[in-house]
XYZ file of C-alpha atoms in Angstrom:
274
model
C 207.034 179.598 228.407
C 210.663 179.597 229.452
C 211.859 177.541 232.394
C 210.975 179.025 235.722
C 214.277 177.812 237.163
C 215.773 180.922 235.548
C 213.410 183.272 237.375
C 214.015 185.264 240.509
C 212.208 183.668 243.475
C 209.849 186.641 243.744
C 208.761 186.204 240.128
C 208.292 182.456 240.525
C 206.095 183.165 243.546
C 204.019 185.657 241.547
C 203.467 183.100 238.798
C 202.453 180.419 241.268
C 199.877 182.779 242.753
C 198.658 183.696 239.252
C 197.985 180.066 238.381
C 195.902 179.646 241.504
C 193.665 182.634 240.767
C 190.472 181.734 238.969
C 189.147 183.698 236.052
C 186.052 185.799 235.844
C 182.533 184.989 234.759
C 181.092 185.612 231.297
C 183.394 187.063 228.659
C 183.788 190.801 229.039
C 182.916 193.159 226.189
C 185.097 196.261 226.165
C 184.585 199.506 224.269
C 188.236 200.464 224.446
C 189.760 203.913 224.385
C 192.529 203.973 221.771
C 196.063 204.044 223.153
C 197.666 205.146 219.845
C 195.225 208.066 219.705
C 196.045 209.025 223.304
C 199.778 208.928 222.584
C 199.286 211.065 219.481
C 197.337 213.646 221.513
C 200.137 213.845 224.045
C 202.681 214.380 221.274
C 200.529 217.073 219.655
C 200.296 218.899 222.990
C 204.050 218.789 223.520
C 204.021 216.091 226.208
C 206.119 212.950 226.350
C 203.626 210.057 226.101
C 203.794 208.447 229.541
C 201.705 205.559 230.841
C 201.757 206.236 234.578
C 201.274 203.266 236.853
C 199.145 202.980 239.973
C 201.144 200.412 241.908
C 200.644 200.261 245.692
C 203.790 198.167 246.131
C 205.988 195.548 244.438
C 208.754 193.081 245.275
C 211.276 195.767 244.264
C 209.569 198.736 245.960
C 210.929 200.378 249.099
C 207.539 200.665 250.739
C 203.778 200.731 250.253
C 201.481 203.604 249.347
C 198.009 203.507 250.856
C 196.611 206.409 248.798
C 193.253 206.068 247.099
C 193.985 204.676 243.583
C 191.521 207.116 242.024
C 193.243 210.111 243.596
C 196.612 208.828 242.390
C 195.336 208.276 238.843
C 193.702 211.699 238.697
C 196.946 213.300 239.887
C 198.855 211.433 237.193
C 196.485 212.668 234.493
C 196.803 216.187 235.933
C 200.564 215.781 235.539
C 200.167 214.935 231.861
C 199.957 211.146 231.721
C 198.598 209.938 228.381
C 197.305 206.699 229.913
C 197.130 204.921 233.250
C 198.300 201.443 234.207
C 196.671 199.769 237.196
C 198.052 196.686 238.923
C 195.341 194.121 239.581
C 197.682 191.453 241.031
C 196.702 191.278 244.719
C 199.286 189.102 246.449
C 202.559 190.842 245.596
C 201.517 194.270 244.282
C 198.499 195.150 246.423
C 196.305 195.597 243.369
C 192.670 194.762 242.667
C 190.172 194.693 239.829
C 187.956 196.988 241.895
C 190.680 199.648 241.914
C 190.970 199.423 238.137
C 187.209 199.783 237.654
C 187.131 202.858 239.871
C 190.097 204.405 238.097
C 188.681 203.769 234.628
C 185.409 205.373 235.632
C 187.206 208.438 237.003
C 189.651 209.242 234.177
C 189.156 209.831 230.468
C 192.423 208.289 229.231
C 193.084 204.635 228.323
C 193.622 202.305 231.267
C 195.883 199.261 231.164
C 195.244 196.216 233.290
C 198.673 195.054 234.452
C 198.702 191.538 235.812
C 200.124 188.095 235.154
C 197.494 186.699 232.792
C 198.281 183.131 231.776
C 195.001 181.634 230.554
C 192.001 182.843 228.556
C 189.552 182.708 231.458
C 191.758 185.173 233.356
C 190.845 187.790 230.749
C 187.291 187.925 232.060
C 187.929 189.682 235.341
C 187.472 193.392 234.666
C 187.006 195.769 231.748
C 190.077 197.744 230.726
C 191.242 199.432 227.551
C 194.519 197.548 227.386
C 195.634 194.215 228.787
C 199.209 193.171 229.538
C 200.398 189.809 228.214
C 203.959 188.809 229.086
C 205.412 186.784 226.206
C 207.750 184.800 228.442
C 204.941 183.413 230.576
C 202.226 182.652 228.004
C 202.174 179.237 226.320
C 199.755 180.160 223.504
C 200.552 183.818 222.896
C 198.821 184.023 219.519
C 195.665 182.481 220.940
C 195.617 184.779 223.965
C 196.229 187.884 221.826
C 193.307 186.897 219.626
C 191.076 186.138 222.620
C 191.894 189.517 224.154
C 191.003 191.296 220.920
C 187.727 189.390 220.661
C 186.726 190.988 223.945
C 187.731 194.474 222.791
C 191.019 194.736 224.689
C 194.103 196.229 223.092
C 196.764 193.649 224.037
C 200.105 195.069 225.121
C 202.618 192.251 224.696
C 205.698 192.542 226.902
C 209.077 191.236 225.710
C 212.625 191.354 227.030
C 214.793 190.239 224.111
C 214.792 189.869 220.354
C 213.485 186.279 220.398
C 210.464 187.343 222.439
C 209.958 190.296 220.087
C 209.775 187.902 217.156
C 207.292 185.740 219.042
C 205.149 188.791 219.790
C 205.163 189.857 216.145
C 204.264 186.345 215.000
C 201.361 186.434 217.472
C 200.070 189.593 215.785
C 201.012 192.094 218.492
C 200.621 195.730 217.477
C 201.514 197.271 220.848
C 204.738 195.938 222.328
C 206.450 196.815 225.577
C 210.155 196.140 226.057
C 210.857 195.500 229.729
C 214.263 196.765 230.808
C 213.990 194.629 233.939
C 215.428 191.135 233.634
C 212.921 188.845 235.344
C 215.645 186.305 236.028
C 217.566 188.606 238.378
C 215.201 191.618 238.654
C 218.035 193.850 237.466
C 217.380 196.874 235.258
C 219.388 197.884 232.203
C 218.166 200.545 229.785
C 220.348 199.021 227.092
C 217.742 196.263 226.838
C 215.313 198.579 225.072
C 218.103 200.030 222.956
C 219.082 196.547 221.773
C 215.550 195.354 220.974
C 213.910 198.500 219.570
C 215.795 198.624 216.232
C 214.279 195.271 215.269
C 210.654 196.353 215.749
C 208.664 197.348 212.645
C 207.784 201.020 212.283
C 204.052 200.329 212.467
C 204.310 198.824 215.971
C 203.604 201.041 218.974
C 206.723 200.544 221.077
C 206.764 201.167 224.825
C 209.827 201.295 227.082
C 209.073 199.697 230.452
C 211.028 199.865 233.724
C 214.091 201.832 234.681
C 212.858 205.282 233.654
C 213.418 207.562 236.646
C 214.858 210.842 235.361
C 214.290 213.242 232.463
C 217.587 211.960 231.075
C 216.178 208.425 231.051
C 213.120 209.735 229.218
C 215.235 211.342 226.519
C 217.417 208.268 226.215
C 214.463 205.952 225.629
C 212.791 208.365 223.244
C 215.971 208.687 221.207
C 216.122 204.895 221.064
C 212.655 204.786 219.492
C 210.142 204.607 222.347
C 206.677 205.818 221.340
C 205.734 205.866 225.023
C 207.130 205.104 228.462
C 205.548 202.963 231.176
C 206.610 204.418 234.533
C 205.593 203.205 237.973
C 208.062 203.467 240.842
C 209.554 206.819 239.856
C 206.083 208.370 239.927
C 204.651 206.473 242.895
C 207.846 207.087 244.928
C 207.108 204.304 247.410
C 209.786 205.540 249.776
C 207.922 208.799 250.429
C 204.227 208.452 251.209
C 203.588 212.178 250.776
C 205.378 212.488 247.424
C 203.612 214.687 244.843
C 202.477 212.233 242.176
C 201.302 214.974 239.799
C 204.670 216.734 240.022
C 206.547 213.459 239.541
C 204.504 212.760 236.424
C 204.906 216.287 235.081
C 208.682 216.085 235.503
C 208.788 213.202 233.041
C 206.060 214.248 230.609
C 207.746 217.658 230.217
C 211.307 216.334 229.918
C 211.657 217.101 226.220
C 210.012 220.520 226.486
C 212.343 221.471 229.334
C 215.294 220.435 227.218
C 214.183 222.626 224.327
C 213.579 225.597 226.608
C 216.965 225.463 228.320
C 219.098 223.953 225.622
C 220.674 221.818 228.332
C 220.782 218.164 229.249
C 220.463 216.863 232.756
C 221.877 213.912 234.617
C 221.896 210.507 232.996
C 221.043 208.362 235.996
C 220.455 204.652 235.587
C 217.148 204.617 237.470
C 215.377 201.551 238.735
C 211.692 202.449 238.531
C 209.141 200.279 236.777
C-alpha cells in the first residue's frame, strides 16, 4: 500500500475507520450474477452499460439523500442501469450492509459492494455479486482477489495509474476499474482513464469510474475503451433531493443512441461525479 501521507485527509480518515471495522462471521458463499453477461445484455439492447451507484453522501458530495436505497436502485434499473453499486461504508458515505442486502433482493441485476476492504475477514460482511478492492490500499492484492473468488464474489479491482494496473493484472484481476479521481487530492481528470486504458488486455472488463456527468463524458470514456461506466454523483444528484434518478440514469445509458438519432454531439463538460 502506498504511503498515506500522500492522501487527502478525507481519504486517510476513511482508511482509519476501515481498519477499525471488524469483519463478519463465517465466510459468505455467493451465487453471483455475472457482470460481463449483464454488460453484454445492455449492449445488445442498445444501452450504454452503466453501473449506477446508490450513495447517500460522500466527502465530495454537496449534500445527503435520505431516499430509500431500494427505491433508488429500482429507479436506476428502470433508467437502464446494467448493474447497481451500493456503498456499505457507514462513517463517510452513509452506507450499510443492510441497504445492500435489501437492494440485491429487490433488483435482478448484479450488485457491487463498494467499500474500503483491507483484510480477508472484511469480505464476510454481506453477500454481493461483485466486491470492490482498491489496489492502492491492499497489501496482499493477489491473496485478497483469490479469497474473494473463493467466496463467489467477482472482484472489481480499482486502479489509478499504469503501475497499479500492472499490479492488478499480476493479482489475476479480470474486472478492473480505472478511477479518474486522484485520491491524493480528490481531483478528477478523465485523461486518467484515457492514459491507462490502452495498456489493459482486451480480455479484461474495463470500467471507467468517477467524473462521468454528461452524455459527452459517456462517449469520451467509451471511445477510450470503457466496457462500462461506474456513475454515482451525477445520478444521485446530491444537491437536489427531489432529482429524478431514473431520468438521470436514462440520460447516460441512452447517450450513444441519442447521438446516432440526432447525428449531433453535445457539450464536453469535465464533470466531477463518482
